[in-house]
Amino acid sequence: MEEQDYSRRSQRPQKRRLRKGRALFTLLLLLVIVIAGYSVMQYRSGLKLASDTKVAQEAFKGDTVNGDVENYLLLGIDTRGEEKSRTDTMMVLSWNKKTNDMKLVSLMRDIYAEIPGYKSYKLNTAYYLDGVQLLKDTITNMFGLPIHHYAIIDFKNFESLVDILAPNGVEIDVDKDMSENIGVSLKQGVHNLNGQELLGFARFRHDAEGDFGRVARQQKVIEALKNEVLSPQNMMNLPKFVGAAQGYITTDYSSAEEVQQVLKMVSKGKVSIEKATVPIEGSYNFQSFRGVGDSIVMDVEKNKEFLRKFLGIPLE
């Protein structure tokens, strides 16, 4: 009899543990459902917000991906309601999907380039003449650099995306007072910049550094935005940000592929970005051409060799 009572008593703690386990599992399940529901709602909110602002998608044939590295042609344009525009920002982002390392190469817009099917112009004219495919072909022909995908964002859409991702602003060390032709006034020092201010900072070029200084600031902005995407305090903003990106950013990816790529990058945690500018120092000079204006004439082979070493990939 005593033995039987002992057996019943020994089962009670186990039942309590089971009940606590079920309660904890139920709470976790509810939490997952709430987070998933919130994420879906925010994602759809972002989609709706950007539904009428997409830059028209273009026919594009990228190079075949070989290995773990993919190269993305990133373009910033200022449409201002015009049918055609030149590219104000041209970058190639090289992403090693195995290591999650990224290398960012800024291409100066005034590079004097042979444009297939046309005479030589400044590099940023290629997009104006015949869109992203012609610009891609111009870059590939010049450097032998494979380009697998592209992404284009209009500057007004950039401002909106920044404000969605970081409602409290993006921290930037403004290197000098600046206001000329950027639509905002910025004071030297560390500030949290909203979308319009951050764009103004990235576009400023009215100083002794000119376009080279602007390219350096653009790279600084990319680094800051990368940190905002990976910041835990902005995780709740990511679903809306990803949704809005579907409309604000034009790319050859499908919507599902875009989301997959962003999540893949974020899920791997820390991302390092090495940055460079082409042409490299000591490899160019300025010349003026009739009908083109002041241009950057560079030693193509010297810059091609630099890209081969910097990106760590074979070039044609």
GROMACS .gro file of C-alpha atoms in nm:
model
  316
    1MET     CA    1   0.000   0.000   0.000
    2GLU     CA    2   0.276   0.239   0.092
    3GLU     CA    3   0.459   0.148  -0.224
    4GLN     CA    4   0.151   0.226  -0.437
    5ASP     CA    5   0.106   0.573  -0.276
    6TYR     CA    6   0.470   0.652  -0.339
    7SER     CA    7   0.426   0.564  -0.704
    8ARG     CA    8   0.130   0.802  -0.746
    9ARG     CA    9   0.315   1.085  -0.573
   10SER     CA   10   0.619   1.042  -0.797
   11GLN     CA   11   0.405   1.096  -1.109
   12ARG     CA   12   0.272   1.439  -1.004
   13PRO     CA   13   0.590   1.644  -1.069
   14GLN     CA   14   0.615   1.484  -1.413
   15LYS     CA   15   0.257   1.591  -1.498
   16ARG     CA   16   0.333   1.945  -1.383
   17ARG     CA   17   0.642   1.951  -1.603
   18LEU     CA   18   0.436   1.831  -1.899
   19ARG     CA   19   0.175   2.103  -1.839
   20LYS     CA   20   0.448   2.370  -1.815
   21GLY     CA   21   0.608   2.237  -2.133
   22ARG     CA   22   0.277   2.253  -2.321
   23ALA     CA   23   0.212   2.607  -2.195
   24LEU     CA   24   0.559   2.721  -2.305
   25PHE     CA   25   0.516   2.558  -2.647
   26THR     CA   26   0.175   2.724  -2.687
   27LEU     CA   27   0.318   3.066  -2.599
   28LEU     CA   28   0.604   3.021  -2.844
   29LEU     CA   29   0.362   2.911  -3.115
   30LEU     CA   30   0.142   3.216  -3.053
   31LEU     CA   31   0.450   3.439  -3.064
   32VAL     CA   32   0.555   3.291  -3.400
   33ILE     CA   33   0.203   3.339  -3.538
   34VAL     CA   34   0.191   3.702  -3.421
   35ILE     CA   35   0.536   3.780  -3.567
   36ALA     CA   36   0.450   3.605  -3.894
   37GLY     CA   37   0.118   3.790  -3.918
   38TYR     CA   38   0.285   4.124  -3.844
   39SER     CA   39   0.556   4.055  -4.102
   40VAL     CA   40   0.303   3.968  -4.372
   41MET     CA   41   0.096   4.278  -4.298
   42GLN     CA   42   0.403   4.502  -4.306
   43TYR     CA   43   0.532   4.338  -4.624
   44ARG     CA   44   0.197   4.398  -4.797
   45SER     CA   45   0.195   4.755  -4.665
   46GLY     CA   46   0.534   4.811  -4.827
   47LEU     CA   47   0.416   4.657  -5.154
   48LYS     CA   48   0.111   4.884  -5.161
   49LEU     CA   49   0.318   5.190  -5.076
   50ALA     CA   50   0.547   5.135  -5.377
   51SER     CA   51   0.287   4.999  -5.619
   52ASP     CA   52   0.292   5.297  -5.858
   53THR     CA   53   0.654   5.402  -5.841
   54LYS     CA   54   0.847   5.131  -6.022
   55VAL     CA   55   1.100   5.226  -6.288
   56ALA     CA   56   1.013   5.023  -6.598
   57GLN     CA   57   1.179   4.682  -6.613
   58GLU     CA   58   1.410   4.628  -6.909
   59ALA     CA   59   1.515   4.332  -7.118
   60PHE     CA   60   1.841   4.210  -6.970
   61LYS     CA   61   2.072   3.919  -7.040
   62GLY     CA   62   2.324   3.867  -6.765
   63ASP     CA   63   2.632   3.648  -6.778
   64THR     CA   64   2.622   3.288  -6.657
   65VAL     CA   65   2.714   3.246  -6.289
   66ASN     CA   66   3.019   3.025  -6.236
   67GLY     CA   67   3.112   2.950  -5.876
   68ASP     CA   68   3.012   3.129  -5.557
   69VAL     CA   69   3.054   3.491  -5.671
   70GLU     CA   70   2.773   3.695  -5.827
   71ASN     CA   71   2.817   4.048  -5.960
   72TYR     CA   72   2.535   4.303  -5.946
   73LEU     CA   73   2.527   4.624  -6.147
   74LEU     CA   74   2.375   4.886  -5.913
   75LEU     CA   75   2.247   5.205  -6.074
   76GLY     CA   76   2.108   5.526  -5.928
   77ILE     CA   77   1.911   5.752  -6.161
   78ASP     CA   78   1.733   6.085  -6.132
   79THR     CA   79   1.435   6.059  -6.367
   80ARG     CA   80   1.260   6.387  -6.272
   81GLY     CA   81   0.967   6.264  -6.481
   82GLU     CA   82   1.178   6.240  -6.795
   83GLU     CA   83   1.160   5.942  -7.030
   84LYS     CA   84   1.539   5.905  -7.045
   85SER     CA   85   1.807   5.976  -6.788
   86ARG     CA   86   2.177   5.923  -6.734
   87THR     CA   87   2.307   5.712  -6.449
   88ASP     CA   88   2.425   5.933  -6.164
   89THR     CA   89   2.559   5.635  -5.968
   90MET     CA   90   2.721   5.322  -6.112
   91MET     CA   91   2.853   5.047  -5.888
   92VAL     CA   92   2.933   4.679  -5.921
   93LEU     CA   93   2.863   4.478  -5.607
   94SER     CA   94   3.047   4.146  -5.601
   95TRP     CA   95   2.895   3.903  -5.346
   96ASN     CA   96   3.062   3.581  -5.240
   97LYS     CA   97   2.761   3.378  -5.128
   98LYS     CA   98   2.977   3.120  -4.955
   99THR     CA   99   3.165   3.361  -4.726
  100ASN     CA  100   2.904   3.644  -4.731
  101ASP     CA  101   3.183   3.889  -4.813
  102MET     CA  102   3.108   4.176  -5.048
  103LYS     CA  103   3.327   4.397  -5.263
  104LEU     CA  104   3.194   4.722  -5.402
  105VAL     CA  105   3.348   4.894  -5.703
  106SER     CA  106   3.234   5.245  -5.794
  107LEU     CA  107   3.273   5.341  -6.159
  108MET     CA  108   3.330   5.709  -6.229
  109ARG     CA  109   3.053   5.837  -6.453
  110ASP     CA  110   3.291   6.051  -6.665
  111ILE     CA  111   3.506   5.756  -6.781
  112TYR     CA  112   3.562   5.787  -7.157
  113ALA     CA  113   3.431   5.457  -7.293
  114GLU     CA  114   3.374   5.279  -7.620
  115ILE     CA  115   2.998   5.216  -7.633
  116PRO     CA  116   2.902   4.924  -7.860
  117GLY     CA  117   2.713   5.049  -8.167
  118TYR     CA  118   2.788   5.413  -8.090
  119LYS     CA  119   3.089   5.639  -8.080
  120SER     CA  120   3.281   5.687  -7.756
  121TYR     CA  121   3.107   5.886  -7.482
  122LYS     CA  122   3.117   5.918  -7.108
  123LEU     CA  123   3.025   5.589  -6.942
  124ASN     CA  124   2.704   5.720  -6.787
  125THR     CA  125   2.572   5.804  -7.136
  126ALA     CA  126   2.538   5.432  -7.223
  127TYR     CA  127   2.225   5.397  -7.009
  128TYR     CA  128   2.076   5.710  -7.168
  129LEU     CA  129   2.136   5.573  -7.518
  130ASP     CA  130   1.987   5.227  -7.479
  131GLY     CA  131   1.928   5.122  -7.120
  132VAL     CA  132   2.084   4.885  -6.874
  133GLN     CA  133   2.185   4.617  -7.127
  134LEU     CA  134   2.401   4.860  -7.325
  135LEU     CA  135   2.565   4.986  -7.007
  136LYS     CA  136   2.631   4.627  -6.896
  137ASP     CA  137   2.781   4.540  -7.235
  138THR     CA  138   2.999   4.853  -7.228
  139ILE     CA  139   3.141   4.765  -6.886
  140THR     CA  140   3.190   4.398  -6.974
  141ASN     CA  141   3.362   4.483  -7.304
  142MET     CA  142   3.592   4.730  -7.135
  143PHE     CA  143   3.702   4.522  -6.834
  144GLY     CA  144   3.603   4.164  -6.919
  145LEU     CA  145   3.395   4.178  -6.600
  146PRO     CA  146   3.099   3.939  -6.587
  147ILE     CA  147   2.775   4.097  -6.466
  148HIS     CA  148   2.498   3.861  -6.363
  149HIS     CA  149   2.216   4.087  -6.239
  150TYR     CA  150   2.117   4.451  -6.219
  151ALA     CA  151   1.922   4.678  -5.987
  152ILE     CA  152   1.806   5.035  -6.054
  153ILE     CA  153   1.664   5.282  -5.807
  154ASP     CA  154   1.533   5.633  -5.870
  155PHE     CA  155   1.652   5.889  -5.617
  156LYS     CA  156   1.304   5.978  -5.488
  157ASN     CA  157   1.242   5.610  -5.425
  158PHE     CA  158   1.576   5.587  -5.246
  159GLU     CA  159   1.463   5.856  -5.003
  160SER     CA  160   1.143   5.663  -4.927
  161LEU     CA  161   1.324   5.334  -4.872
  162VAL     CA  162   1.568   5.493  -4.627
  163ASP     CA  163   1.281   5.640  -4.424
  164ILE     CA  164   1.109   5.300  -4.409
  165LEU     CA  165   1.422   5.114  -4.300
  166ALA     CA  166   1.546   5.371  -4.049
  167PRO     CA  167   1.263   5.602  -3.933
  168ASN     CA  168   1.498   5.767  -3.684
  169GLY     CA  169   1.756   5.841  -3.951
  170VAL     CA  170   2.091   5.695  -4.056
  171GLU     CA  171   2.397   5.801  -3.859
  172ILE     CA  172   2.657   5.964  -4.086
  173ASP     CA  173   2.970   6.165  -4.015
  174VAL     CA  174   2.922   6.464  -4.246
  175ASP     CA  175   3.275   6.566  -4.346
  176LYS     CA  176   3.195   6.933  -4.421
  177ASP     CA  177   2.912   7.183  -4.448
  178MET     CA  178   2.728   7.121  -4.774
  179SER     CA  179   2.417   7.258  -4.943
  180GLU     CA  180   2.490   7.354  -5.305
  181ASN     CA  181   2.258   7.178  -5.554
  182ILE     CA  182   2.152   6.900  -5.314
  183GLY     CA  183   1.819   7.038  -5.188
  184VAL     CA  184   1.918   7.028  -4.819
  185SER     CA  185   2.163   7.202  -4.586
  186LEU     CA  186   2.399   6.978  -4.389
  187LYS     CA  187   2.638   7.081  -4.115
  188GLN     CA  188   2.970   6.917  -4.044
  189GLY     CA  189   2.958   6.654  -3.771
  190VAL     CA  190   2.783   6.329  -3.682
  191HIS     CA  191   2.409   6.344  -3.757
  192ASN     CA  192   2.113   6.112  -3.808
  193LEU     CA  193   2.005   6.185  -4.165
  194ASN     CA  194   1.662   6.114  -4.312
  195GLY     CA  195   1.623   5.988  -4.669
  196GLN     CA  196   1.635   6.328  -4.837
  197GLU     CA  197   1.936   6.438  -4.634
  198LEU     CA  198   2.121   6.112  -4.692
  199LEU     CA  199   2.066   6.142  -5.066
  200GLY     CA  200   2.191   6.502  -5.058
  201PHE     CA  201   2.503   6.390  -4.873
  202ALA     CA  202   2.567   6.117  -5.132
  203ARG     CA  203   2.523   6.355  -5.428
  204PHE     CA  204   2.727   6.653  -5.311
  205ARG     CA  205   3.026   6.727  -5.539
  206HIS     CA  206   3.083   7.103  -5.524
  207ASP     CA  207   3.424   7.096  -5.360
  208ALA     CA  208   3.786   7.034  -5.462
  209GLU     CA  209   3.730   6.655  -5.473
  210GLY     CA  210   3.446   6.678  -5.725
  211ASP     CA  211   3.306   6.344  -5.842
  212PHE     CA  212   3.576   6.146  -5.662
  213GLY     CA  213   3.458   6.292  -5.332
  214ARG     CA  214   3.099   6.212  -5.421
  215VAL     CA  215   3.186   5.850  -5.501
  216ALA     CA  216   3.358   5.819  -5.161
  217ARG     CA  217   3.043   5.953  -4.991
  218GLN     CA  218   2.823   5.714  -5.189
  219GLN     CA  219   3.031   5.423  -5.064
  220LYS     CA  220   3.000   5.559  -4.711
  221VAL     CA  221   2.621   5.564  -4.751
  222ILE     CA  222   2.616   5.202  -4.876
  223GLU     CA  223   2.815   5.094  -4.569
  224ALA     CA  224   2.580   5.280  -4.336
  225LEU     CA  225   2.271   5.131  -4.501
  226LYS     CA  226   2.419   4.782  -4.479
  227ASN     CA  227   2.460   4.834  -4.103
  228GLU     CA  228   2.099   4.954  -4.077
  229VAL     CA  229   1.970   4.642  -4.257
  230LEU     CA  230   2.162   4.419  -4.015
  231SER     CA  231   2.079   4.623  -3.703
  232PRO     CA  232   1.855   4.439  -3.450
  233GLN     CA  233   1.665   4.763  -3.380
  234ASN     CA  234   1.545   4.771  -3.741
  235MET     CA  235   1.439   4.406  -3.767
  236MET     CA  236   1.071   4.499  -3.728
  237ASN     CA  237   1.107   4.740  -4.022
  238LEU     CA  238   1.255   4.480  -4.257
  239PRO     CA  239   0.926   4.324  -4.382
  240LYS     CA  240   0.791   4.663  -4.492
  241PHE     CA  241   1.132   4.754  -4.635
  242VAL     CA  242   1.150   4.433  -4.840
  243GLY     CA  243   0.792   4.483  -4.961
  244ALA     CA  244   0.857   4.842  -5.067
  245ALA     CA  245   1.177   4.738  -5.240
  246GLN     CA  246   0.965   4.531  -5.480
  247GLY     CA  247   0.829   4.854  -5.625
  248TYR     CA  248   1.106   5.102  -5.551
  249ILE     CA  249   1.388   4.889  -5.697
  250THR     CA  250   1.381   4.755  -6.052
  251THR     CA  251   1.577   4.435  -6.108
  252ASP     CA  252   1.593   4.129  -6.330
  253TYR     CA  253   1.503   3.917  -6.026
  254SER     CA  254   1.147   3.801  -5.967
  255SER     CA  255   0.982   3.926  -5.645
  256ALA     CA  256   1.031   3.591  -5.474
  257GLU     CA  257   1.398   3.583  -5.573
  258GLU     CA  258   1.453   3.937  -5.440
  259VAL     CA  259   1.310   3.844  -5.102
  260GLN     CA  260   1.513   3.524  -5.097
  261GLN     CA  261   1.838   3.708  -5.167
  262VAL     CA  262   1.779   3.969  -4.895
  263LEU     CA  263   1.688   3.705  -4.638
  264LYS     CA  264   1.986   3.493  -4.737
  265MET     CA  265   2.223   3.783  -4.678
  266VAL     CA  266   2.063   3.885  -4.347
  267SER     CA  267   2.046   3.527  -4.215
  268LYS     CA  268   2.423   3.486  -4.251
  269GLY     CA  269   2.483   3.770  -4.008
  270LYS     CA  270   2.788   3.991  -4.031
  271VAL     CA  271   2.864   4.128  -4.376
  272SER     CA  272   3.193   4.298  -4.461
  273ILE     CA  273   3.223   4.528  -4.762
  274GLU     CA  274   3.557   4.617  -4.922
  275LYS     CA  275   3.534   4.926  -5.139
  276ALA     CA  276   3.729   5.056  -5.437
  277THR     CA  277   3.696   5.314  -5.715
  278VAL     CA  278   3.778   5.279  -6.084
  279PRO     CA  279   3.987   5.430  -6.225
  280ILE     CA  280   4.250   5.371  -5.959
  281GLU     CA  281   4.494   5.642  -5.859
  282GLY     CA  282   4.773   5.709  -6.107
  283SER     CA  283   4.596   5.537  -6.397
  284TYR     CA  284   4.410   5.824  -6.564
  285ASN     CA  285   4.412   6.182  -6.687
  286PHE     CA  286   4.150   6.434  -6.791
  287GLN     CA  287   4.091   6.520  -7.155
  288SER     CA  288   3.822   6.720  -7.333
  289PHE     CA  289   3.643   6.583  -7.640
  290ARG     CA  290   3.418   6.769  -7.881
  291GLY     CA  291   3.054   6.691  -7.813
  292VAL     CA  292   3.146   6.503  -7.496
  293GLY     CA  293   3.324   6.749  -7.268
  294ASP     CA  294   3.582   6.685  -6.996
  295SER     CA  295   3.631   6.312  -6.958
  296ILE     CA  296   3.846   6.064  -6.767
  297VAL     CA  297   4.083   5.880  -6.999
  298MET     CA  298   4.225   5.580  -6.816
  299ASP     CA  299   4.472   5.298  -6.862
  300VAL     CA  300   4.220   5.018  -6.915
  301GLU     CA  301   4.469   4.732  -6.871
  302LYS     CA  302   4.600   4.869  -6.543
  303ASN     CA  303   4.246   4.899  -6.406
  304LYS     CA  304   4.150   4.557  -6.540
  305GLU     CA  305   4.445   4.401  -6.358
  306PHE     CA  306   4.340   4.580  -6.040
  307LEU     CA  307   3.986   4.445  -6.070
  308ARG     CA  308   4.116   4.092  -6.125
  309LYS     CA  309   4.313   4.105  -5.800
  310PHE     CA  310   4.059   4.300  -5.597
  311LEU     CA  311   3.759   4.084  -5.689
  312GLY     CA  312   3.955   3.760  -5.699
  313ILE     CA  313   3.780   3.637  -6.011
  314PRO     CA  314   3.900   3.571  -6.366
  315LEU     CA  315   3.824   3.840  -6.622
  316GLU     CA  316   3.793   3.777  -6.996
   0.00000   0.00000   0.00000
